[in-house]
Short mmCIF file of C-alpha atoms and ligand atoms in Angstrom, two decimals:
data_model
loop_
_atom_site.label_atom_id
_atom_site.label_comp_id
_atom_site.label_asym_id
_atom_site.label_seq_id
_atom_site.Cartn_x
_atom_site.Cartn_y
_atom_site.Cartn_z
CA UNK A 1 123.35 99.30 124.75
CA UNK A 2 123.69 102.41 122.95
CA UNK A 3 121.89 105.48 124.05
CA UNK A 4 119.91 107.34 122.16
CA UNK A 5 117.39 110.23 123.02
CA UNK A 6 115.31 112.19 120.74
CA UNK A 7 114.66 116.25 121.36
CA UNK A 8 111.29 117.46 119.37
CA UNK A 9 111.09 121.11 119.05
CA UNK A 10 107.84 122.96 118.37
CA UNK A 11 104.86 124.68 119.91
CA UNK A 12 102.52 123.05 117.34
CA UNK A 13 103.25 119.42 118.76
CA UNK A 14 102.14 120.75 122.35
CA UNK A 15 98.84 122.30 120.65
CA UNK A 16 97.64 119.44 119.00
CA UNK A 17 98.48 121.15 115.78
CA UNK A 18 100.52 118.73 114.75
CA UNK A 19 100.83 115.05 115.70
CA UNK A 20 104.87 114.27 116.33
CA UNK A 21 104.79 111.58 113.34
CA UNK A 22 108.85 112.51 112.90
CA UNK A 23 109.36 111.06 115.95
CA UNK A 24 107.07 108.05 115.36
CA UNK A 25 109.20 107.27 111.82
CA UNK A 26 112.38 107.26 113.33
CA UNK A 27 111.24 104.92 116.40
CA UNK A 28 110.15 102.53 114.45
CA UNK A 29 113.20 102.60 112.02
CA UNK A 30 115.56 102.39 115.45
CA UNK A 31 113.68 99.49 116.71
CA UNK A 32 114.04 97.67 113.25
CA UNK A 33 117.76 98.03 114.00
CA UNK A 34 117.65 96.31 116.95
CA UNK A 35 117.75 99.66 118.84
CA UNK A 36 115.00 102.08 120.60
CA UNK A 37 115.15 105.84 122.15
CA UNK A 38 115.76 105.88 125.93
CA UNK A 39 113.72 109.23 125.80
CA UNK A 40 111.56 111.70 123.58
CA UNK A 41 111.24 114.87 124.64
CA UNK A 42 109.05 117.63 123.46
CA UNK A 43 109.81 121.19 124.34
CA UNK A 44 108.17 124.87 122.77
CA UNK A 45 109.90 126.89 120.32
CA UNK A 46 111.60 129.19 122.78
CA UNK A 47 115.16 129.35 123.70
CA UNK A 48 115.33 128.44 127.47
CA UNK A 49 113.06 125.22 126.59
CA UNK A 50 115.40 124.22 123.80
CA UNK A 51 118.24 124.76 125.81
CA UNK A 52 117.65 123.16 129.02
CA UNK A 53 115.63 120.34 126.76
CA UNK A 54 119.26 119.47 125.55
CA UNK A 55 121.16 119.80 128.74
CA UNK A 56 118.54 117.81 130.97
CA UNK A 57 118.87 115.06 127.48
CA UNK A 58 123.21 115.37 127.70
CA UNK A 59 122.93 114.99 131.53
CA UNK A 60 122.05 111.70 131.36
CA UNK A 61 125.24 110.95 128.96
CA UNK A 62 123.44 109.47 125.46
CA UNK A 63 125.42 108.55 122.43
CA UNK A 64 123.39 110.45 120.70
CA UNK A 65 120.87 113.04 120.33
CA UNK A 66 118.94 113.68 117.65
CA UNK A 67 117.27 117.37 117.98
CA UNK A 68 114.18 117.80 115.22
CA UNK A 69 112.59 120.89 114.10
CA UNK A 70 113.32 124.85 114.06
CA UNK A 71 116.18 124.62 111.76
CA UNK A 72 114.05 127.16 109.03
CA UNK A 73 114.32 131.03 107.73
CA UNK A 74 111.73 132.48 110.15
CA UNK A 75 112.14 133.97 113.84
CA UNK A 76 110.11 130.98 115.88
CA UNK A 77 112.55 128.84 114.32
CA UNK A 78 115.79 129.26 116.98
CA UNK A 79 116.73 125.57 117.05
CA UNK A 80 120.60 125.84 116.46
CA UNK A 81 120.61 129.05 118.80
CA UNK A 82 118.93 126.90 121.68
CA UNK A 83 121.93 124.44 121.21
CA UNK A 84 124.89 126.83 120.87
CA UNK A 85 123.36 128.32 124.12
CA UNK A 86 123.07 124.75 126.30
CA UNK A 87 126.46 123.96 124.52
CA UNK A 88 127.87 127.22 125.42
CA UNK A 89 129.26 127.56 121.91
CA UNK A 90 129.33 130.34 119.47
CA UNK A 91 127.06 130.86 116.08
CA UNK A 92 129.25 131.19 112.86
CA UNK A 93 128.81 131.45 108.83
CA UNK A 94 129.42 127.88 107.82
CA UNK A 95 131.14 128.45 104.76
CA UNK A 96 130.03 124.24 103.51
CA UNK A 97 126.31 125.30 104.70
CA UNK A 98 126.11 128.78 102.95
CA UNK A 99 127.36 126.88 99.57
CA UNK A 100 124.44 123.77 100.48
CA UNK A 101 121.88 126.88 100.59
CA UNK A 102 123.34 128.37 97.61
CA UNK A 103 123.20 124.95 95.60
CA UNK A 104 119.18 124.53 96.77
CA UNK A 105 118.01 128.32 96.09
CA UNK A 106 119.88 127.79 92.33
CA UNK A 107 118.12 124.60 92.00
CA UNK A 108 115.16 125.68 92.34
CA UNK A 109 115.25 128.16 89.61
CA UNK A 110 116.93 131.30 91.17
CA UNK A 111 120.07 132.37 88.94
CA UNK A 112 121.68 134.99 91.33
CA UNK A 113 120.88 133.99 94.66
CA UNK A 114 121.01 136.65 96.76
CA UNK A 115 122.12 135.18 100.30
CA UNK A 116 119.24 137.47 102.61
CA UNK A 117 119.13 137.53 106.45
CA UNK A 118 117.04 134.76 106.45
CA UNK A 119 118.98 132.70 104.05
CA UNK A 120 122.25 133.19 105.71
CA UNK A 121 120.78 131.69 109.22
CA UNK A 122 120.05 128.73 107.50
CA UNK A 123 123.92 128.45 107.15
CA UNK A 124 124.61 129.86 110.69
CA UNK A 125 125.57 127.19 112.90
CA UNK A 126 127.22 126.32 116.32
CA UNK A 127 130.64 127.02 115.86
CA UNK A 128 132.27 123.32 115.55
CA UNK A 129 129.43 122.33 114.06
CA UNK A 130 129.26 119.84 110.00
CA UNK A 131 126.47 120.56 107.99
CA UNK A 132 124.66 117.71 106.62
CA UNK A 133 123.31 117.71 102.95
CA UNK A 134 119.34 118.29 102.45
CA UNK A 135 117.88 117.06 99.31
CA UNK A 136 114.65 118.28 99.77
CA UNK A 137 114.36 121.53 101.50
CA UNK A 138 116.95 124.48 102.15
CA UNK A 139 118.37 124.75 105.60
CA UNK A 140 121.16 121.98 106.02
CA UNK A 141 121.04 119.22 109.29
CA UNK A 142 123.83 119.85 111.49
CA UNK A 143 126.48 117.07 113.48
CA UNK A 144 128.10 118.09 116.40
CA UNK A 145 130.17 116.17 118.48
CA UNK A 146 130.16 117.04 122.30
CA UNK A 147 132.26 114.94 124.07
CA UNK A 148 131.56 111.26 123.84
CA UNK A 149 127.91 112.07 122.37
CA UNK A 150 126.85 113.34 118.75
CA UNK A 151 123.84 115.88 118.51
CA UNK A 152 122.39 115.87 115.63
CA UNK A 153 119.95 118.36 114.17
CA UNK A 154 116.91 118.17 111.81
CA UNK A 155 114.65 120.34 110.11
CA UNK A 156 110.95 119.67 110.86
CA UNK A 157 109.38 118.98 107.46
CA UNK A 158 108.76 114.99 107.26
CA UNK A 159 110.41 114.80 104.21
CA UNK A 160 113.40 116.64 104.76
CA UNK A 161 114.18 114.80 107.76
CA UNK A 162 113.78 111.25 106.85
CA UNK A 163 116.30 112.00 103.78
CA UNK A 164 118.77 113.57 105.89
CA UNK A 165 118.44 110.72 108.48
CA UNK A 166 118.50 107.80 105.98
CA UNK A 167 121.60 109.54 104.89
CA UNK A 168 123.52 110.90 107.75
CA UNK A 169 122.46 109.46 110.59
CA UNK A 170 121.58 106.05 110.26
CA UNK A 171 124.55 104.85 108.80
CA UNK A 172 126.66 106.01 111.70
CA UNK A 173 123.95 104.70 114.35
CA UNK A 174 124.00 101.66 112.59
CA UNK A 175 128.10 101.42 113.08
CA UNK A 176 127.84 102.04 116.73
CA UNK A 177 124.99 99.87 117.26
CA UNK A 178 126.50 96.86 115.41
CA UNK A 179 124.77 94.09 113.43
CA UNK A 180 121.86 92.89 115.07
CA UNK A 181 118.94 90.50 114.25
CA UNK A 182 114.97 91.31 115.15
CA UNK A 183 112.87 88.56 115.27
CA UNK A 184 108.99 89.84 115.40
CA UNK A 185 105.78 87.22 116.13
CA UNK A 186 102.58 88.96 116.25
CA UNK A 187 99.78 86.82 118.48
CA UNK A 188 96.13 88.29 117.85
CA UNK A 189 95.00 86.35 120.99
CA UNK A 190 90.82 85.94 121.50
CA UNK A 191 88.94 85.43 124.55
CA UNK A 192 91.65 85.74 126.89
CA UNK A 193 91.59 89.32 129.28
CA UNK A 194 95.00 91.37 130.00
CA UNK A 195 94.85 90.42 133.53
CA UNK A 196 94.34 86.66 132.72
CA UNK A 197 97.55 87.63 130.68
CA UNK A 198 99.37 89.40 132.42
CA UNK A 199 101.31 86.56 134.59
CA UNK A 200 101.94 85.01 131.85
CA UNK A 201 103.90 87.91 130.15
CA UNK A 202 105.86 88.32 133.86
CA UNK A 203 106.92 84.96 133.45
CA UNK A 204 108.18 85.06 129.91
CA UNK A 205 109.71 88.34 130.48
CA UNK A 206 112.06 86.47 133.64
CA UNK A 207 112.29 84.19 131.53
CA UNK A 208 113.65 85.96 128.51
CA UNK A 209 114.89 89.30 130.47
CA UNK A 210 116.22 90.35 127.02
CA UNK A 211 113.29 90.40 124.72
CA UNK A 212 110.57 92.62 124.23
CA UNK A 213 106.64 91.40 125.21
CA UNK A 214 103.89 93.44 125.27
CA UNK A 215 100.41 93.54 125.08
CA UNK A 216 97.80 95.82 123.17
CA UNK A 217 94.17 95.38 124.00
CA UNK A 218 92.15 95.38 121.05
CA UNK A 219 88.67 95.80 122.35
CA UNK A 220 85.68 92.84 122.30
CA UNK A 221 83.94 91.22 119.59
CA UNK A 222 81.36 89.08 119.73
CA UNK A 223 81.72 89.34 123.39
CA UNK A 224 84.60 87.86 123.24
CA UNK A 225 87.95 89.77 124.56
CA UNK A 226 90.96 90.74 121.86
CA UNK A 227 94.60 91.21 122.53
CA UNK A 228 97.60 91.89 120.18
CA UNK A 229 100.54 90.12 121.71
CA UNK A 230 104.10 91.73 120.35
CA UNK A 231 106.95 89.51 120.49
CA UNK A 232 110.63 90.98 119.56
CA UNK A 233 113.73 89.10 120.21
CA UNK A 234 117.25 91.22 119.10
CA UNK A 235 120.52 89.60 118.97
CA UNK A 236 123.79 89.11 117.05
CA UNK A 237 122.57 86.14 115.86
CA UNK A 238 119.98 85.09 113.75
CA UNK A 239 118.85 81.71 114.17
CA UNK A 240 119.42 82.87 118.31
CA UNK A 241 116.72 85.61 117.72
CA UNK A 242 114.16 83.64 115.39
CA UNK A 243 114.38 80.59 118.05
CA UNK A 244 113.81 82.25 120.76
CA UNK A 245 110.97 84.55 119.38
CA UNK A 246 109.18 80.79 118.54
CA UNK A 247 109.94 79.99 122.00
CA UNK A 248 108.38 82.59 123.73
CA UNK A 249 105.49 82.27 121.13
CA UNK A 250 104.79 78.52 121.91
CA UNK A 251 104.82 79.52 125.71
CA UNK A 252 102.60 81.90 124.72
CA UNK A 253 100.25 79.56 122.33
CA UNK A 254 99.93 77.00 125.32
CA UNK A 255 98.97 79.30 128.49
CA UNK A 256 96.51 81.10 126.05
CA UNK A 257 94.54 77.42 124.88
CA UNK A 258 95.13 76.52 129.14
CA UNK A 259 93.06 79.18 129.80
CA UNK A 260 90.32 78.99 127.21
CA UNK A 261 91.28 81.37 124.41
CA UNK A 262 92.46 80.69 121.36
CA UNK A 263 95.64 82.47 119.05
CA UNK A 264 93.44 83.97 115.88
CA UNK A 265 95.94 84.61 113.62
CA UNK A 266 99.57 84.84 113.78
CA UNK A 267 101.99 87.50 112.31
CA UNK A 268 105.23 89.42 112.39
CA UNK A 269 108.51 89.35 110.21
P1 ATP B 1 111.02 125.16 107.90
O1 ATP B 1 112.15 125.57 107.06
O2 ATP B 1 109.90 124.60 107.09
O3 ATP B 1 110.56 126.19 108.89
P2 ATP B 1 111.93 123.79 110.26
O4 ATP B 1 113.10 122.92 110.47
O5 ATP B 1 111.97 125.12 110.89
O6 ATP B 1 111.61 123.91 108.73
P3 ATP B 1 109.54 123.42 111.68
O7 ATP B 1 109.28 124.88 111.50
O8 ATP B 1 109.78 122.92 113.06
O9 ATP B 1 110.74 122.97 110.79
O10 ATP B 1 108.37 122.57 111.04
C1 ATP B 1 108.09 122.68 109.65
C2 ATP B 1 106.90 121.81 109.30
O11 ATP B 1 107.14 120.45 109.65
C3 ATP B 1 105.62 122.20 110.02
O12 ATP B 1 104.56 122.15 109.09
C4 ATP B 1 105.46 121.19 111.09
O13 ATP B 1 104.11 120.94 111.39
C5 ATP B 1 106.13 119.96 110.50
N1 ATP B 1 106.73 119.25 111.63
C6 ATP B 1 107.59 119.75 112.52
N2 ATP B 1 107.94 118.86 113.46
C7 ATP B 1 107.24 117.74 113.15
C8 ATP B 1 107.13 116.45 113.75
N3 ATP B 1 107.85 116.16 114.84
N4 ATP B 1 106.33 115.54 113.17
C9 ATP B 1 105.65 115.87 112.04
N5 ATP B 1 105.70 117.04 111.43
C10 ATP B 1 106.47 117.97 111.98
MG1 MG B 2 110.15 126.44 110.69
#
Protein backbone atom coordinates (compact mmCIF):
# COMPACT_ATOMS: atom_id res chain seq x y z
CA UNK A 1 0.00 0.00 0.00
CA UNK A 2 1.48 3.22 -0.69
CA UNK A 3 1.79 5.81 1.97
CA UNK A 4 0.68 8.92 1.78
CA UNK A 5 0.25 11.74 4.47
CA UNK A 6 -0.98 15.16 4.02
CA UNK A 7 0.69 18.35 6.10
CA UNK A 8 -1.93 21.50 6.20
CA UNK A 9 -0.30 24.64 7.16
CA UNK A 10 -2.22 27.63 8.53
CA UNK A 11 -3.48 29.37 11.63
CA UNK A 12 -6.81 30.13 9.90
CA UNK A 13 -7.75 26.29 9.66
CA UNK A 14 -7.21 26.05 13.60
CA UNK A 15 -9.53 29.30 14.03
CA UNK A 16 -12.35 28.24 12.22
CA UNK A 17 -11.49 30.83 9.67
CA UNK A 18 -11.25 28.64 7.17
CA UNK A 19 -12.67 25.14 6.69
CA UNK A 20 -9.56 22.73 5.29
CA UNK A 21 -11.66 22.04 1.93
CA UNK A 22 -7.91 21.50 0.15
CA UNK A 23 -7.55 18.70 2.08
CA UNK A 24 -11.12 17.42 1.58
CA UNK A 25 -10.53 17.70 -2.57
CA UNK A 26 -7.56 15.81 -2.62
CA UNK A 27 -9.03 12.90 -0.27
CA UNK A 28 -11.58 12.31 -2.23
CA UNK A 29 -9.55 12.41 -5.55
CA UNK A 30 -6.93 9.74 -3.68
CA UNK A 31 -9.70 7.51 -2.74
CA UNK A 32 -11.09 7.58 -6.41
CA UNK A 33 -7.65 6.15 -7.21
CA UNK A 34 -7.97 3.41 -5.20
CA UNK A 35 -5.76 5.14 -2.57
CA UNK A 36 -6.43 7.25 0.84
CA UNK A 37 -4.04 9.47 3.28
CA UNK A 38 -2.70 7.47 6.26
CA UNK A 39 -2.71 10.96 8.06
CA UNK A 40 -3.72 14.78 7.86
CA UNK A 41 -2.14 16.93 9.89
CA UNK A 42 -2.81 20.50 10.67
CA UNK A 43 -0.18 22.65 12.22
CA UNK A 44 0.00 26.94 12.74
CA UNK A 45 1.93 29.09 10.56
CA UNK A 46 5.06 29.14 12.67
CA UNK A 47 8.31 27.53 12.02
CA UNK A 48 8.81 24.94 14.87
CA UNK A 49 5.08 23.61 14.06
CA UNK A 50 5.91 23.29 10.38
CA UNK A 51 8.99 21.73 11.08
CA UNK A 52 8.39 19.13 13.55
CA UNK A 53 4.77 18.69 11.58
CA UNK A 54 7.08 17.25 8.76
CA UNK A 55 9.52 15.30 10.79
CA UNK A 56 6.82 13.61 13.15
CA UNK A 57 4.92 12.94 9.17
CA UNK A 58 8.74 11.50 7.65
CA UNK A 59 9.15 9.47 10.90
CA UNK A 60 6.71 7.24 10.09
CA UNK A 61 8.44 6.62 6.47
CA UNK A 62 5.43 7.76 3.78
CA UNK A 63 5.94 7.74 0.07
CA UNK A 64 4.84 10.83 0.05
CA UNK A 65 3.98 14.00 1.61
CA UNK A 66 2.12 16.49 0.34
CA UNK A 67 2.69 19.90 2.48
CA UNK A 68 -0.26 22.68 1.56
CA UNK A 69 -0.26 26.27 2.25
CA UNK A 70 2.36 29.19 3.16
CA UNK A 71 4.11 29.06 -0.07
CA UNK A 72 3.04 33.17 -0.70
CA UNK A 73 4.96 36.78 -0.70
CA UNK A 74 4.08 37.74 2.90
CA UNK A 75 5.99 37.02 6.35
CA UNK A 76 3.22 34.40 7.99
CA UNK A 77 3.82 32.53 4.96
CA UNK A 78 7.31 30.43 6.00
CA UNK A 79 6.22 27.09 4.51
CA UNK A 80 9.45 26.18 2.47
CA UNK A 81 11.61 27.63 5.47
CA UNK A 82 9.75 25.15 7.95
CA UNK A 83 10.87 22.31 5.52
CA UNK A 84 14.49 23.30 4.74
CA UNK A 85 14.69 23.51 8.62
CA UNK A 86 13.10 19.72 9.47
CA UNK A 87 15.13 18.69 6.29
CA UNK A 88 18.16 20.36 7.49
CA UNK A 89 18.72 21.79 4.03
CA UNK A 90 19.66 25.16 2.79
CA UNK A 91 17.29 28.01 1.03
CA UNK A 92 18.57 29.01 -2.53
CA UNK A 93 17.46 31.30 -5.69
CA UNK A 94 15.93 28.70 -7.94
CA UNK A 95 16.97 29.98 -11.09
CA UNK A 96 13.63 27.62 -13.01
CA UNK A 97 11.34 29.26 -10.11
CA UNK A 98 12.56 32.95 -10.41
CA UNK A 99 11.90 32.58 -14.41
CA UNK A 100 8.07 30.73 -13.40
CA UNK A 101 7.56 34.10 -11.25
CA UNK A 102 8.88 36.17 -13.93
CA UNK A 103 6.57 34.45 -16.67
CA UNK A 104 3.28 35.02 -14.12
CA UNK A 105 4.09 38.81 -13.01
CA UNK A 106 4.55 39.49 -17.17
CA UNK A 107 1.39 37.73 -17.72
CA UNK A 108 -0.45 39.53 -15.85
CA UNK A 109 0.29 42.77 -17.42
CA UNK A 110 3.63 43.92 -15.81
CA UNK A 111 6.31 44.69 -18.68
CA UNK A 112 9.51 45.07 -16.50
CA UNK A 113 9.06 42.97 -13.64
CA UNK A 114 10.98 44.05 -11.07
CA UNK A 115 11.94 40.78 -8.98
CA UNK A 116 11.22 42.57 -5.09
CA UNK A 117 11.99 40.83 -1.75
CA UNK A 118 8.84 39.37 -1.75
CA UNK A 119 8.88 38.16 -5.26
CA UNK A 120 12.21 36.57 -5.06
CA UNK A 121 10.99 34.24 -1.92
CA UNK A 122 8.50 32.96 -4.01
CA UNK A 123 11.49 31.48 -6.03
CA UNK A 124 13.57 30.68 -2.86
CA UNK A 125 13.48 27.13 -2.22
CA UNK A 126 15.17 24.20 -0.27
CA UNK A 127 18.27 23.74 -1.87
CA UNK A 128 17.66 20.33 -3.98
CA UNK A 129 14.47 21.28 -4.38
CA UNK A 130 12.17 21.29 -8.55
CA UNK A 131 9.77 23.84 -8.87
CA UNK A 132 6.51 22.88 -10.18
CA UNK A 133 4.59 25.12 -12.73
CA UNK A 134 1.47 27.27 -11.32
CA UNK A 135 -1.06 28.31 -13.77
CA UNK A 136 -3.03 30.25 -11.64
CA UNK A 137 -1.23 32.13 -9.02
CA UNK A 138 2.57 33.23 -8.62
CA UNK A 139 4.65 31.29 -6.19
CA UNK A 140 5.65 27.86 -7.87
CA UNK A 141 4.86 24.14 -5.91
CA UNK A 142 7.99 22.57 -5.01
CA UNK A 143 9.20 18.43 -5.29
CA UNK A 144 11.71 17.26 -3.17
CA UNK A 145 12.91 13.99 -2.87
CA UNK A 146 14.19 12.86 0.66
CA UNK A 147 15.25 9.57 0.63
CA UNK A 148 12.73 7.00 -0.44
CA UNK A 149 9.79 9.68 0.10
CA UNK A 150 8.76 12.80 -2.15
CA UNK A 151 7.50 16.05 -0.28
CA UNK A 152 5.66 17.95 -2.13
CA UNK A 153 4.58 21.52 -1.57
CA UNK A 154 1.45 23.61 -2.37
CA UNK A 155 0.30 26.98 -2.18
CA UNK A 156 -2.96 27.43 -0.21
CA UNK A 157 -5.35 29.08 -2.66
CA UNK A 158 -7.96 26.21 -3.84
CA UNK A 159 -7.34 26.91 -7.19
CA UNK A 160 -3.80 27.02 -7.39
CA UNK A 161 -3.43 23.84 -5.73
CA UNK A 162 -5.78 21.58 -7.46
CA UNK A 163 -3.98 22.72 -10.90
CA UNK A 164 -0.66 22.07 -9.64
CA UNK A 165 -1.82 18.67 -8.19
CA UNK A 166 -3.81 17.51 -11.27
CA UNK A 167 -0.58 18.28 -12.95
CA UNK A 168 2.33 17.31 -10.88
CA UNK A 169 1.34 15.19 -8.48
CA UNK A 170 -1.20 12.94 -9.47
CA UNK A 171 0.34 11.59 -12.34
CA UNK A 172 3.32 10.37 -10.38
CA UNK A 173 0.98 9.05 -7.40
CA UNK A 174 -0.92 7.44 -9.88
CA UNK A 175 2.47 5.51 -11.25
CA UNK A 176 3.38 4.37 -7.84
CA UNK A 177 0.02 3.42 -6.89
CA UNK A 178 -0.67 1.34 -10.04
CA UNK A 179 -3.96 0.70 -11.88
CA UNK A 180 -6.63 0.02 -9.64
CA UNK A 181 -10.46 -0.43 -9.87
CA UNK A 182 -13.15 1.24 -7.19
CA UNK A 183 -16.27 -0.25 -7.08
CA UNK A 184 -18.81 2.13 -4.93
CA UNK A 185 -22.67 0.86 -3.80
CA UNK A 186 -24.41 3.37 -1.80
CA UNK A 187 -27.34 1.62 0.59
CA UNK A 188 -29.76 4.43 2.04
CA UNK A 189 -31.01 1.79 4.58
CA UNK A 190 -34.58 2.75 6.63
CA UNK A 191 -35.73 1.58 9.85
CA UNK A 192 -32.80 -0.28 10.81
CA UNK A 193 -30.50 1.47 14.00
CA UNK A 194 -26.46 1.52 13.84
CA UNK A 195 -26.30 -0.86 16.60
CA UNK A 196 -28.82 -3.30 14.95
CA UNK A 197 -26.10 -2.73 12.17
CA UNK A 198 -23.31 -2.80 13.45
CA UNK A 199 -22.67 -6.82 13.59
CA UNK A 200 -23.54 -6.99 10.50
CA UNK A 201 -20.80 -4.57 9.15
CA UNK A 202 -18.14 -6.73 11.62
CA UNK A 203 -19.07 -9.61 9.76
CA UNK A 204 -18.74 -8.30 6.25
CA UNK A 205 -15.67 -6.51 7.14
CA UNK A 206 -13.99 -10.36 8.25
CA UNK A 207 -15.42 -11.27 5.64
CA UNK A 208 -14.05 -8.91 3.06
CA UNK A 209 -10.88 -7.63 5.26
CA UNK A 210 -10.00 -5.64 2.10
CA UNK A 211 -12.91 -3.43 1.38
CA UNK A 212 -14.15 -0.43 2.80
CA UNK A 213 -17.82 -0.43 4.89
CA UNK A 214 -19.05 2.18 6.74
CA UNK A 215 -21.94 3.62 8.07
CA UNK A 216 -23.36 7.31 8.25
CA UNK A 217 -26.43 7.89 10.34
CA UNK A 218 -28.75 10.03 8.68
CA UNK A 219 -31.15 11.02 11.37
CA UNK A 220 -35.15 9.77 11.64
CA UNK A 221 -38.02 10.40 9.55
CA UNK A 222 -41.23 9.56 10.08
CA UNK A 223 -39.99 7.89 13.12
CA UNK A 224 -38.39 5.73 11.33
CA UNK A 225 -34.34 5.40 11.65
CA UNK A 226 -31.93 6.36 8.40
CA UNK A 227 -28.52 5.10 7.59
CA UNK A 228 -26.19 5.66 4.55
CA UNK A 229 -24.31 2.44 4.06
CA UNK A 230 -20.83 3.07 1.93
CA UNK A 231 -19.57 0.20 0.15
CA UNK A 232 -15.96 0.46 -1.72
CA UNK A 233 -14.20 -2.48 -3.06
CA UNK A 234 -10.44 -1.55 -4.80
CA UNK A 235 -8.57 -3.97 -6.80
CA UNK A 236 -6.53 -4.65 -9.95
CA UNK A 237 -9.31 -6.01 -11.40
CA UNK A 238 -12.47 -4.90 -12.44
CA UNK A 239 -15.04 -7.39 -12.67
CA UNK A 240 -13.06 -8.64 -9.03
CA UNK A 241 -14.04 -5.19 -7.53
CA UNK A 242 -17.69 -4.71 -9.06
CA UNK A 243 -18.48 -8.50 -7.85
CA UNK A 244 -17.51 -8.25 -4.78
CA UNK A 245 -19.00 -4.72 -4.05
CA UNK A 246 -22.59 -6.67 -5.20
CA UNK A 247 -21.61 -9.23 -2.82
CA UNK A 248 -21.20 -7.41 0.13
CA UNK A 249 -24.34 -5.37 -0.97
CA UNK A 250 -26.66 -8.48 -1.20
CA UNK A 251 -25.29 -9.51 2.33
CA UNK A 252 -26.14 -6.32 3.17
CA UNK A 253 -29.81 -6.19 1.38
CA UNK A 254 -30.72 -9.55 3.25
CA UNK A 255 -29.66 -8.87 7.08
CA UNK A 256 -31.32 -5.37 6.60
CA UNK A 257 -35.09 -7.03 5.27
CA UNK A 258 -34.13 -10.00 8.36
CA UNK A 259 -34.35 -7.42 10.63
CA UNK A 260 -37.29 -5.34 9.51
CA UNK A 261 -35.89 -2.46 7.48
CA UNK A 262 -35.93 -1.98 4.17
CA UNK A 263 -32.88 -0.62 1.43
CA UNK A 264 -34.63 2.89 0.13
CA UNK A 265 -32.73 3.56 -2.64
CA UNK A 266 -29.56 2.35 -3.95
CA UNK A 267 -26.51 4.29 -5.37
CA UNK A 268 -22.82 4.60 -6.05
CA UNK A 269 -20.61 4.39 -9.31
P1 LIG B 1 -0.74 33.21 -1.02
O1 LIG B 1 0.22 33.52 -2.09
O2 LIG B 1 -2.14 33.56 -1.42
O3 LIG B 1 -0.38 33.74 0.33
P2 LIG B 1 -0.17 30.66 0.17
O4 LIG B 1 0.41 29.44 -0.42
O5 LIG B 1 0.68 31.40 1.11
O6 LIG B 1 -0.71 31.60 -0.96
P3 LIG B 1 -2.03 30.56 2.27
O7 LIG B 1 -1.54 31.91 2.68
O8 LIG B 1 -1.79 29.42 3.18
O9 LIG B 1 -1.46 30.18 0.86
O10 LIG B 1 -3.57 30.61 1.94
C1 LIG B 1 -4.06 31.46 0.91
C2 LIG B 1 -5.57 31.37 0.84
O11 LIG B 1 -5.99 30.03 0.60
C3 LIG B 1 -6.27 31.81 2.11
O12 LIG B 1 -7.39 32.60 1.75
C4 LIG B 1 -6.70 30.55 2.76
O13 LIG B 1 -7.87 30.70 3.51
C5 LIG B 1 -6.89 29.60 1.60
N1 LIG B 1 -6.51 28.28 2.08
C6 LIG B 1 -5.34 27.94 2.63
N2 LIG B 1 -5.30 26.65 3.01
C7 LIG B 1 -6.52 26.16 2.68
C8 LIG B 1 -7.14 24.88 2.83
N3 LIG B 1 -6.45 23.87 3.38
N4 LIG B 1 -8.40 24.72 2.38
C9 LIG B 1 -9.05 25.77 1.82
N5 LIG B 1 -8.53 26.98 1.65
C10 LIG B 1 -7.29 27.18 2.09
MG1 LIG C 1 -0.20 33.23 2.12
Amino acid sequence: MVSITNLAVGKELLIGKTLNTNSHWMGARLMRMGSMFDRILTVTDSLEEISSGLKELLARHPDFVIVVGGLGPTPDDMTLKGVSLALGTRLKLNREALAMVKEHYAKVGHDRVEITPPRRKMATLPETARPLANEFGTAPGVRIQRGDAVIFCLPGVPKEMKFIYRQSIEPEIRARVGKLYTKKIVLHLEGISESTLAPAIELALKLHPASYIKSHPKGRREGRSRIELNIVVTSKRRGISESEAREIASFFSSKVTAAGGLIARQGGR
